[in-house]
Amino acid sequence: MTVNKANCVAETDVKVGVLTGTLVEPESSQHGKTVYLIIAGSGPTDRDGNQQSITTDTYKKLARGLSHHNIVSYLYDKRGVGESKVDGLKEENLTIDTYINDAVYVIDWLRKKFQHLKWVSLVIVKVGSSVWLQD
């Protein structure tokens, strides 16, 4: 576990099934009633919001900002990206259903881990247009 005392954030790398992610929690034991699941959008964007050609840490910064308001969040590398690479997996075999099933699996894990929380809220970046184009 990495503890960033300057920002009062605890970050823990956690593997949920084949997906590797980071659980970001406030140092305070008084968590809010919601945990946020932050999912990167299209392309090879990792859990922190970075790609090979650009490093912004956008999603990591969002998670840390939420923790300052006593909100827990979990960010994960999508299947086939970053530390969630799967041997032999071909990108053309991934569908929107794959990503939905992965998200549901992670939501179930979060509900079990944080039973006292009332909500699991999704923050999905850039995936919406793909969902709207489906029949």
XYZ file of N, CA and C in Angstrom:
405
model
N 0.849 -1.191 0.000
C 0.000 0.000 0.000
C 0.883 1.238 0.000
N 0.516 2.192 -0.802
C 1.208 3.477 -0.853
C 0.345 4.500 -0.131
N 0.926 5.204 0.823
C 0.192 6.241 1.524
C 0.814 7.574 1.182
N 0.015 8.459 0.643
C 0.465 9.793 0.290
C -0.023 10.736 1.386
N 0.793 10.938 2.404
C 0.369 11.726 3.560
C 0.097 13.181 3.204
N 0.795 13.700 2.185
C 0.574 15.089 1.792
C -0.857 15.296 1.309
N -1.417 14.297 0.641
C -2.775 14.409 0.124
C -3.775 13.586 0.927
N -3.313 12.949 2.003
C -4.173 12.138 2.855
C -4.946 11.093 2.044
N -4.224 10.356 1.201
C -4.842 9.361 0.335
C -4.116 8.033 0.514
N -4.882 6.949 0.584
C -4.308 5.609 0.588
C -4.649 4.970 -0.750
N -3.625 4.511 -1.475
C -3.824 3.870 -2.767
C -3.303 2.444 -2.691
N -4.139 1.495 -3.098
C -3.782 0.084 -3.046
C -4.046 -0.552 -4.400
N -3.045 -1.221 -4.962
C -3.267 -1.964 -6.197
C -4.043 -3.229 -5.859
N -5.135 -3.463 -6.589
C -6.022 -4.593 -6.311
C -6.384 -5.261 -7.626
N -6.257 -6.577 -7.671
C -6.662 -7.350 -8.841
C -8.052 -7.914 -8.570
N -8.983 -7.632 -9.483
C -10.361 -8.130 -9.383
C -10.575 -8.990 -10.630
N -10.538 -10.300 -10.465
C -10.580 -11.193 -11.615
C -9.320 -10.979 -12.439
N -9.478 -10.742 -13.744
C -8.318 -10.499 -14.617
C -7.966 -9.019 -14.692
N -8.736 -8.184 -14.022
C -8.552 -6.734 -14.101
C -7.702 -6.230 -12.936
N -6.706 -5.423 -13.257
C -5.865 -4.826 -12.231
C -6.233 -3.364 -12.104
N -6.386 -2.922 -10.870
C -6.776 -1.540 -10.647
C -6.182 -0.975 -9.377
N -6.622 0.231 -9.062
C -6.172 0.927 -7.864
C -7.385 1.356 -7.048
N -7.386 0.967 -5.791
C -8.413 1.399 -4.851
C -7.881 2.642 -4.156
N -8.615 3.736 -4.266
C -8.189 5.009 -3.681
C -9.160 5.344 -2.554
N -8.622 5.433 -1.348
C -9.462 5.667 -0.170
C -8.956 6.859 0.619
N -9.879 7.575 1.242
C -9.449 8.647 2.143
C -8.809 8.035 3.376
N -7.901 8.754 3.987
C -7.294 8.279 5.219
C -8.335 8.151 6.328
N -9.344 9.001 6.271
C -10.399 8.968 7.280
C -11.183 7.674 7.189
N -11.569 7.130 8.304
C -12.390 5.912 8.307
C -13.853 6.253 8.069
N -14.167 7.537 7.970
C -15.546 7.966 7.743
C -15.783 8.174 6.246
N -15.951 7.050 5.530
C -16.222 7.123 4.098
C -17.634 7.618 3.884
N -17.857 8.211 2.724
C -19.206 8.629 2.355
C -20.082 7.417 2.083
N -21.224 7.662 1.476
C -22.173 6.584 1.201
C -22.030 6.023 -0.198
N -21.065 6.531 -0.964
C -20.913 6.130 -2.351
C -19.463 5.754 -2.639
N -19.279 4.752 -3.488
C -17.966 4.455 -4.049
C -18.082 4.716 -5.546
N -17.067 5.348 -6.109
C -17.060 5.678 -7.524
C -16.179 4.688 -8.276
N -16.722 4.126 -9.341
C -15.977 3.263 -10.233
C -15.637 4.086 -11.468
N -14.343 4.320 -11.677
C -13.892 5.161 -12.782
C -13.354 4.250 -13.886
N -14.000 4.315 -15.058
C -13.633 3.455 -16.182
C -13.133 4.323 -17.327
N -11.935 4.007 -17.807
C -11.350 4.753 -18.922
C -12.147 4.519 -20.191
N -12.104 5.495 -21.073
C -12.858 5.425 -22.319
C -12.192 4.586 -23.389
N -12.529 4.883 -24.617
C -12.077 4.082 -25.748
C -10.567 4.180 -25.938
N -10.043 3.176 -26.604
C -8.619 3.157 -26.880
C -7.810 2.607 -25.725
N -6.492 2.616 -25.888
C -5.609 2.025 -24.878
C -5.299 2.976 -23.722
N -6.327 3.569 -23.156
C -6.149 4.475 -22.024
C -6.101 3.653 -20.750
N -5.075 3.874 -19.924
C -4.961 3.088 -18.693
C -5.819 3.687 -17.580
N -5.806 3.023 -16.439
C -6.666 3.422 -15.317
C -6.390 4.838 -14.817
N -5.174 5.327 -15.017
C -4.826 6.668 -14.549
C -5.211 7.757 -15.546
N -5.590 7.351 -16.765
C -5.964 8.314 -17.800
C -4.853 8.585 -18.791
N -3.879 7.676 -18.860
C -2.714 7.881 -19.717
C -2.721 6.934 -20.916
N -2.057 7.376 -21.989
C -1.782 6.529 -23.139
C -0.286 6.596 -23.402
N 0.194 5.773 -24.322
C 1.636 5.755 -24.601
C 2.180 7.129 -24.935
N 1.423 7.903 -25.691
C 1.941 9.180 -26.183
C 1.651 10.363 -25.263
N 0.829 10.160 -24.236
C 0.464 11.286 -23.365
C 0.214 10.817 -21.932
N 0.754 11.577 -21.001
C 0.563 11.279 -19.576
C -0.122 12.469 -18.922
N -1.354 12.256 -18.472
C -2.098 13.332 -17.815
C -2.501 12.982 -16.384
N -2.592 11.688 -16.087
C -3.053 11.218 -14.776
C -4.426 11.786 -14.413
N -5.248 12.066 -15.421
C -6.554 12.696 -15.210
C -7.427 11.912 -14.245
N -7.550 10.610 -14.465
C -8.446 9.790 -13.633
C -7.867 9.601 -12.231
N -6.541 9.489 -12.150
C -5.895 9.376 -10.843
C -6.144 10.646 -10.025
N -6.027 11.803 -10.678
C -6.271 13.078 -9.995
C -7.732 13.187 -9.546
N -8.648 12.719 -10.396
C -10.056 12.722 -10.028
C -10.286 11.867 -8.789
N -9.719 10.666 -8.773
C -9.886 9.765 -7.625
C -9.306 10.373 -6.352
N -8.160 10.984 -6.455
C -7.554 11.622 -5.283
C -8.406 12.797 -4.805
N -8.943 13.567 -5.757
C -9.834 14.671 -5.384
C -11.074 14.172 -4.664
N -11.645 13.085 -5.143
C -12.818 12.500 -4.477
C -12.476 12.060 -3.054
N -11.266 11.519 -2.882
C -10.881 11.039 -1.548
C -10.808 12.178 -0.535
N -10.528 13.388 -0.998
C -10.495 14.544 -0.102
C -11.899 14.878 0.428
N -12.904 14.295 -0.205
C -14.299 14.466 0.231
C -14.834 13.177 0.831
N -13.902 12.338 1.342
C -14.227 11.055 1.979
C -14.957 10.100 1.051
N -14.613 10.130 -0.228
C -15.225 9.241 -1.211
C -14.187 8.233 -1.681
N -14.570 6.963 -1.655
C -13.733 5.866 -2.126
C -13.928 5.729 -3.633
N -12.865 5.382 -4.355
C -13.013 5.108 -5.780
C -12.100 3.957 -6.177
N -12.476 3.329 -7.283
C -11.676 2.245 -7.847
C -11.524 2.502 -9.332
N -10.286 2.484 -9.806
C -9.965 2.673 -11.217
C -9.312 1.386 -11.685
N -9.657 0.896 -12.864
C -8.991 -0.311 -13.338
C -8.589 -0.193 -14.799
N -7.546 -0.952 -15.139
C -7.132 -1.056 -16.535
C -8.138 -1.970 -17.227
N -8.714 -1.481 -18.326
C -9.653 -2.308 -19.073
C -8.946 -3.571 -19.567
N -9.744 -4.582 -19.825
C -9.214 -5.839 -20.343
C -8.370 -5.549 -21.600
N -7.132 -6.048 -21.590
C -6.237 -5.848 -22.729
C -5.362 -4.611 -22.647
N -5.522 -3.811 -21.594
C -4.779 -2.558 -21.445
C -3.950 -2.594 -20.163
N -2.765 -1.983 -20.191
C -1.939 -1.846 -18.991
C -1.676 -3.173 -18.314
N -1.955 -3.237 -17.022
C -1.702 -4.449 -16.245
C -2.836 -5.469 -16.351
N -3.844 -5.171 -17.167
C -4.942 -6.121 -17.389
C -4.801 -6.806 -18.754
N -3.577 -6.849 -19.257
C -3.341 -7.546 -20.523
C -3.522 -9.040 -20.301
N -4.124 -9.692 -21.290
C -4.382 -11.119 -21.227
C -3.670 -11.774 -22.404
N -2.847 -12.777 -22.126
C -2.118 -13.458 -23.192
C -3.083 -14.015 -24.228
N -2.777 -13.767 -25.492
C -3.571 -14.306 -26.586
C -4.838 -13.537 -26.903
N -5.151 -12.522 -26.113
C -6.366 -11.738 -26.350
C -6.184 -10.851 -27.575
N -7.165 -10.916 -28.473
C -7.138 -10.065 -29.660
C -8.179 -8.967 -29.492
N -7.764 -7.745 -29.762
C -8.652 -6.597 -29.576
C -9.957 -6.750 -30.366
N -9.897 -7.362 -31.546
C -11.111 -7.508 -32.354
C -12.138 -8.451 -31.711
N -11.710 -9.228 -30.713
C -12.646 -10.118 -30.008
C -13.336 -9.436 -28.828
N -12.922 -8.223 -28.512
C -13.546 -7.481 -27.424
C -14.789 -6.762 -27.941
N -15.856 -6.832 -27.181
C -17.099 -6.163 -27.559
C -17.549 -5.272 -26.412
N -18.554 -4.477 -26.665
C -19.117 -3.650 -25.592
C -19.626 -4.536 -24.459
N -20.121 -5.727 -24.801
C -20.584 -6.673 -23.768
C -19.439 -7.123 -22.866
N -18.246 -7.291 -23.437
C -17.075 -7.649 -22.627
C -16.839 -6.590 -21.563
N -16.856 -5.340 -21.992
C -16.600 -4.243 -21.055
C -17.721 -4.100 -20.031
N -18.953 -4.318 -20.458
C -20.081 -4.251 -19.522
C -19.968 -5.363 -18.489
N -19.683 -6.582 -18.934
C -19.546 -7.703 -17.997
C -18.409 -7.465 -17.010
N -17.305 -6.906 -17.485
C -16.193 -6.582 -16.585
C -16.633 -5.557 -15.536
N -17.345 -4.523 -15.972
C -17.802 -3.488 -15.040
C -18.766 -4.074 -14.011
N -19.676 -4.931 -14.439
C -20.617 -5.560 -13.508
C -19.870 -6.422 -12.480
N -18.852 -7.144 -12.942
C -18.038 -7.972 -12.047
C -17.366 -7.101 -10.975
N -16.817 -5.974 -11.402
C -16.151 -5.068 -10.456
C -17.173 -4.441 -9.504
N -18.341 -4.074 -10.015
C -19.392 -3.508 -9.151
C -19.791 -4.511 -8.075
N -19.967 -5.768 -8.456
C -20.300 -6.803 -7.467
C -19.213 -6.916 -6.407
N -17.943 -6.850 -6.835
C -16.832 -6.913 -5.887
C -16.866 -5.716 -4.937
N -17.112 -4.518 -5.477
C -17.177 -3.323 -4.635
C -18.319 -3.414 -3.627
N -19.466 -3.917 -4.053
C -20.611 -4.057 -3.137
C -20.287 -5.005 -1.992
N -19.545 -6.073 -2.279
C -19.166 -7.022 -1.224
C -18.123 -6.409 -0.293
N -17.163 -5.706 -0.871
C -16.084 -5.122 -0.068
C -16.584 -3.983 0.819
N -17.489 -3.170 0.290
C -17.983 -2.004 1.013
C -19.490 -2.144 1.247
N -19.863 -3.113 2.058
C -21.276 -3.404 2.289
C -22.020 -2.249 2.954
N -21.307 -1.396 3.677
C -21.947 -0.277 4.362
C -22.315 0.867 3.411
N -21.751 0.839 2.201
C -22.019 1.916 1.252
C -23.368 1.710 0.575
N -24.011 2.805 0.267
C -25.344 2.765 -0.320
C -25.303 2.686 -1.841
N -24.309 3.311 -2.473
C -24.288 3.442 -3.925
C -22.932 3.079 -4.505
N -22.968 2.547 -5.721
C -21.782 2.456 -6.560
C -22.098 3.321 -7.770
N -21.372 4.411 -7.927
C -21.596 5.326 -9.047
C -20.524 5.094 -10.105
N -20.925 5.168 -11.366
C -19.997 4.965 -12.465
C -19.557 6.296 -13.057
N -18.275 6.404 -13.317
C -17.730 7.520 -14.068
C -17.075 6.876 -15.286
N -17.724 7.008 -16.451
C -17.215 6.390 -17.679
C -16.871 7.515 -18.650
N -15.643 7.478 -19.121
C -15.182 8.557 -19.977
C -15.071 8.072 -21.423
N -15.776 8.739 -22.346
C -15.715 8.511 -23.787
C -16.340 7.210 -24.273
N -16.957 6.427 -23.444
C -17.559 5.184 -23.905
C -19.001 5.415 -24.329
N -19.625 6.460 -23.848
C -21.041 6.724 -24.102
C -21.437 6.703 -25.557
N -20.631 7.294 -26.420
C -21.008 7.330 -27.831
C -21.091 5.930 -28.418
N -20.253 5.026 -27.952
C -20.298 3.656 -28.441
C -21.589 2.981 -28.032
N -22.042 3.243 -26.817
C -23.273 2.631 -26.328
C -24.460 3.170 -27.100
N -24.505 4.484 -27.373
C -25.635 5.088 -28.074
C -25.745 4.617 -29.512
N -24.642 4.186 -30.101
C -24.678 3.749 -31.488
C -25.153 2.305 -31.639
N -25.284 1.580 -30.539
C -25.747 0.197 -30.595
C -27.251 0.144 -30.828
N -27.713 -0.819 -31.613
C -29.157 -1.017 -31.820
C -29.745 -1.856 -30.712
